């Protein structure tokens, strides 16, 4: 869990003792968390990257700037669209959004619909459906959409998201995990790594 945080810390500290890719990495205690006893290191290896990527995109003011999560969230009536809800970053973003009092609408393959619902997604759309853009637009047309989070960041996610934002015809903050090489006038997501 500490490798990613150490890499981020070394970028700020300039101290190579805090850099990643070491046999015995150093980490600040405040940047580490205990493993739940039922989980192995292998099972949680992707968690630091997923958590930091999702949290940065959702909460930093230069990205979506959403309200911080809480253990007792109050529902805000606002919605966030998370493309790729069954990915590690997408699943983390769904849970964080729910903890911030937001409704999470997401996409996933039909095999993963039950999973993303089990972690709190209100509604799930099959990203392979030929009508996915129209279906999502119909669902979000009268919602207070506070942002779009693209947890995939590839052409097959960026293209439909650009179409959704265009059809909703209102300014919508957007974040993606990879740079968008073909932004549009309406859809120009910020790159959050």
CSV table of C-alpha atoms in Angstrom, one decimal:
chain,number,residue,atom,x,y,z
A,1,UNK,CA,0.0,0.0,0.0
A,2,UNK,CA,2.8,2.4,0.7
A,3,UNK,CA,4.6,2.2,-2.7
A,4,UNK,CA,2.3,4.7,-4.5
A,5,UNK,CA,2.2,7.1,-1.6
A,6,UNK,CA,6.0,6.9,-1.3
A,7,UNK,CA,6.4,7.7,-5.0
A,8,UNK,CA,4.1,10.7,-4.5
A,9,UNK,CA,6.0,11.7,-1.4
A,10,UNK,CA,9.4,11.5,-3.1
A,11,UNK,CA,8.1,13.8,-5.9
A,12,UNK,CA,7.4,16.4,-3.2
A,13,UNK,CA,10.3,15.7,-0.9
A,14,UNK,CA,13.0,15.2,-3.5
A,15,UNK,CA,14.4,12.5,-1.2
A,16,UNK,CA,15.1,9.2,-3.1
A,17,UNK,CA,14.7,7.3,0.1
A,18,UNK,CA,11.0,8.0,-0.4
A,19,UNK,CA,10.9,6.9,-4.0
A,20,UNK,CA,9.2,3.8,-5.3
A,21,UNK,CA,10.6,0.6,-6.8
A,22,UNK,CA,12.8,-0.4,-3.8
A,23,UNK,CA,13.2,-3.7,-2.1
A,24,UNK,CA,12.5,-2.1,1.3
A,25,UNK,CA,10.6,1.2,0.8
A,26,UNK,CA,10.2,3.9,3.4
A,27,UNK,CA,6.9,5.4,4.1
A,28,UNK,CA,5.5,8.0,6.4
A,29,UNK,CA,3.3,6.4,9.0
A,30,UNK,CA,0.5,8.9,8.3
A,31,UNK,CA,0.4,7.7,4.7
A,32,UNK,CA,0.0,4.0,5.4
A,33,UNK,CA,-3.0,2.0,6.6
A,34,UNK,CA,-3.2,-1.4,8.2
A,35,UNK,CA,-4.4,-4.3,6.1
A,36,UNK,CA,-7.7,-5.9,7.1
A,37,UNK,CA,-6.7,-9.3,8.6
A,38,UNK,CA,-8.7,-11.2,6.0
A,39,UNK,CA,-6.8,-9.7,3.0
A,40,UNK,CA,-3.3,-10.4,1.8
A,41,UNK,CA,-0.8,-8.0,0.3
A,42,UNK,CA,-1.5,-9.5,-3.1
A,43,UNK,CA,-5.3,-8.8,-2.7
A,44,UNK,CA,-4.8,-5.2,-1.9
A,45,UNK,CA,-1.9,-4.4,-4.2
A,46,UNK,CA,-3.9,-2.2,-6.5
A,47,UNK,CA,-5.8,-0.3,-3.7
A,48,UNK,CA,-3.3,2.6,-3.2
A,49,UNK,CA,-3.4,3.4,-6.9
A,50,UNK,CA,-7.1,3.0,-7.2
A,51,UNK,CA,-7.9,5.1,-4.1
A,52,UNK,CA,-5.5,7.9,-4.9
A,53,UNK,CA,-6.5,8.1,-8.5
A,54,UNK,CA,-10.3,8.1,-7.7
A,55,UNK,CA,-9.9,10.5,-4.8
A,56,UNK,CA,-7.8,13.0,-6.8
A,57,UNK,CA,-10.3,13.1,-9.7
A,58,UNK,CA,-13.3,13.4,-7.4
A,59,UNK,CA,-12.1,15.7,-4.7
A,60,UNK,CA,-9.3,18.0,-5.8
A,61,UNK,CA,-10.6,21.4,-6.7
A,62,UNK,CA,-8.9,21.4,-10.2
A,63,UNK,CA,-10.9,18.3,-11.1
A,64,UNK,CA,-14.5,17.6,-9.9
A,65,UNK,CA,-14.1,19.3,-6.5
A,66,UNK,CA,-16.8,17.2,-4.9
A,67,UNK,CA,-17.6,17.3,-1.2
A,68,UNK,CA,-15.3,15.1,0.9
A,69,UNK,CA,-16.6,11.6,1.9
A,70,UNK,CA,-18.1,10.9,5.3
A,71,UNK,CA,-18.9,7.8,7.4
A,72,UNK,CA,-22.4,9.3,7.8
A,73,UNK,CA,-23.1,10.9,4.4
A,74,UNK,CA,-26.2,13.1,3.8
A,75,UNK,CA,-27.7,12.6,0.4
A,76,UNK,CA,-27.3,15.8,-1.7
A,77,UNK,CA,-29.6,14.9,-4.5
A,78,UNK,CA,-26.7,15.3,-6.9
A,79,UNK,CA,-25.4,12.7,-9.4
A,80,UNK,CA,-22.0,11.7,-10.8
A,81,UNK,CA,-21.6,9.6,-13.9
A,82,UNK,CA,-18.7,7.1,-13.6
A,83,UNK,CA,-17.7,5.3,-16.8
A,84,UNK,CA,-16.1,1.9,-16.0
A,85,UNK,CA,-17.6,1.2,-12.6
A,86,UNK,CA,-16.2,-2.3,-12.3
A,87,UNK,CA,-12.6,-1.3,-12.8
A,88,UNK,CA,-10.5,-0.8,-9.7
A,89,UNK,CA,-10.6,3.0,-10.0
A,90,UNK,CA,-14.3,3.0,-11.0
A,91,UNK,CA,-15.4,0.8,-8.2
A,92,UNK,CA,-13.5,3.0,-5.7
A,93,UNK,CA,-15.0,6.2,-7.3
A,94,UNK,CA,-18.5,4.7,-6.8
A,95,UNK,CA,-17.9,4.0,-3.2
A,96,UNK,CA,-16.3,7.4,-2.5
A,97,UNK,CA,-19.1,9.2,-4.4
A,98,UNK,CA,-21.7,7.4,-2.3
A,99,UNK,CA,-19.8,8.4,0.9
A,100,UNK,CA,-20.0,12.0,-0.3
A,101,UNK,CA,-23.8,11.8,-0.5
A,102,UNK,CA,-24.0,11.5,-4.3
A,103,UNK,CA,-25.9,9.2,-6.5
A,104,UNK,CA,-23.5,7.1,-8.7
A,105,UNK,CA,-24.6,6.2,-12.1
A,106,UNK,CA,-22.2,3.9,-13.9
A,107,UNK,CA,-21.4,1.6,-16.9
A,108,UNK,CA,-20.2,-2.0,-16.7
A,109,UNK,CA,-20.5,-5.1,-18.7
A,110,UNK,CA,-23.7,-7.1,-18.0
A,111,UNK,CA,-21.5,-9.6,-16.1
A,112,UNK,CA,-20.5,-6.9,-13.6
A,113,UNK,CA,-23.9,-5.2,-13.1
A,114,UNK,CA,-24.6,-7.0,-9.8
A,115,UNK,CA,-21.1,-6.2,-8.5
A,116,UNK,CA,-21.4,-2.4,-9.1
A,117,UNK,CA,-24.9,-2.4,-7.6
A,118,UNK,CA,-23.6,-4.2,-4.5
A,119,UNK,CA,-21.1,-1.4,-3.9
A,120,UNK,CA,-23.7,1.3,-4.2
A,121,UNK,CA,-24.3,2.3,-7.9
A,122,UNK,CA,-27.9,3.5,-8.3
A,123,UNK,CA,-28.1,2.5,-11.9
A,124,UNK,CA,-25.9,0.6,-14.3
A,125,UNK,CA,-25.8,0.7,-18.1
A,126,UNK,CA,-24.1,-1.8,-20.4
A,127,UNK,CA,-21.4,0.1,-22.1
A,128,UNK,CA,-21.6,-2.3,-25.1
A,129,UNK,CA,-25.3,-1.5,-25.7
A,130,UNK,CA,-25.8,0.4,-29.0
A,131,UNK,CA,-28.2,2.7,-27.2
A,132,UNK,CA,-26.0,3.4,-24.2
A,133,UNK,CA,-25.5,7.1,-25.0
A,134,UNK,CA,-29.3,7.7,-25.5
A,135,UNK,CA,-30.1,5.6,-22.4
A,136,UNK,CA,-27.7,7.6,-20.1
A,137,UNK,CA,-28.9,10.9,-21.5
A,138,UNK,CA,-32.5,10.0,-20.9
A,139,UNK,CA,-31.6,9.0,-17.3
A,140,UNK,CA,-29.5,12.2,-16.6
A,141,UNK,CA,-31.6,14.7,-18.5
A,142,UNK,CA,-33.3,16.0,-15.3
A,143,UNK,CA,-30.6,15.1,-12.8
A,144,UNK,CA,-28.3,17.5,-11.1
A,145,UNK,CA,-25.2,16.1,-12.7
A,146,UNK,CA,-22.1,17.4,-10.9
A,147,UNK,CA,-19.5,15.6,-13.1
A,148,UNK,CA,-18.3,12.8,-15.3
A,149,UNK,CA,-15.5,10.5,-14.1
A,150,UNK,CA,-14.0,8.3,-16.9
A,151,UNK,CA,-12.2,5.5,-15.1
A,152,UNK,CA,-11.2,3.9,-18.4
A,153,UNK,CA,-9.8,6.8,-20.4
A,154,UNK,CA,-9.7,5.2,-23.8
A,155,UNK,CA,-11.3,6.1,-27.1
A,156,UNK,CA,-14.2,3.6,-26.4
A,157,UNK,CA,-15.1,5.5,-23.3
A,158,UNK,CA,-14.2,9.1,-24.3
A,159,UNK,CA,-16.2,9.0,-27.5
A,160,UNK,CA,-19.6,8.1,-25.9
A,161,UNK,CA,-18.9,10.5,-23.0
A,162,UNK,CA,-18.4,13.3,-25.4
A,163,UNK,CA,-21.7,12.4,-27.1
A,164,UNK,CA,-23.5,12.3,-23.7
A,165,UNK,CA,-22.1,15.7,-22.7
A,166,UNK,CA,-23.0,17.2,-26.1
A,167,UNK,CA,-26.6,15.8,-25.9
A,168,UNK,CA,-27.1,17.1,-22.3
A,169,UNK,CA,-26.2,20.6,-23.7
A,170,UNK,CA,-24.9,22.1,-20.4
A,171,UNK,CA,-21.5,22.6,-18.9
A,172,UNK,CA,-20.4,19.4,-17.1
A,173,UNK,CA,-17.0,19.0,-15.4
A,174,UNK,CA,-15.2,15.9,-16.7
A,175,UNK,CA,-12.2,14.0,-15.5
A,176,UNK,CA,-10.4,11.1,-17.2
A,177,UNK,CA,-7.6,8.8,-16.0
A,178,UNK,CA,-5.7,9.2,-19.4
A,179,UNK,CA,-5.3,12.3,-21.5
A,180,UNK,CA,-8.0,13.0,-24.0
A,181,UNK,CA,-6.5,13.4,-27.4
A,182,UNK,CA,-9.7,14.6,-29.1
A,183,UNK,CA,-11.5,17.0,-26.8
A,184,UNK,CA,-14.6,18.8,-28.2
A,185,UNK,CA,-16.0,22.2,-27.4
A,186,UNK,CA,-18.3,20.7,-24.9
A,187,UNK,CA,-16.2,17.8,-23.6
A,188,UNK,CA,-12.6,18.5,-22.6
A,189,UNK,CA,-11.9,16.3,-19.6
A,190,UNK,CA,-9.1,17.1,-17.2
A,191,UNK,CA,-6.5,14.4,-16.9
A,192,UNK,CA,-6.2,13.0,-13.4
A,193,UNK,CA,-3.5,10.5,-12.8
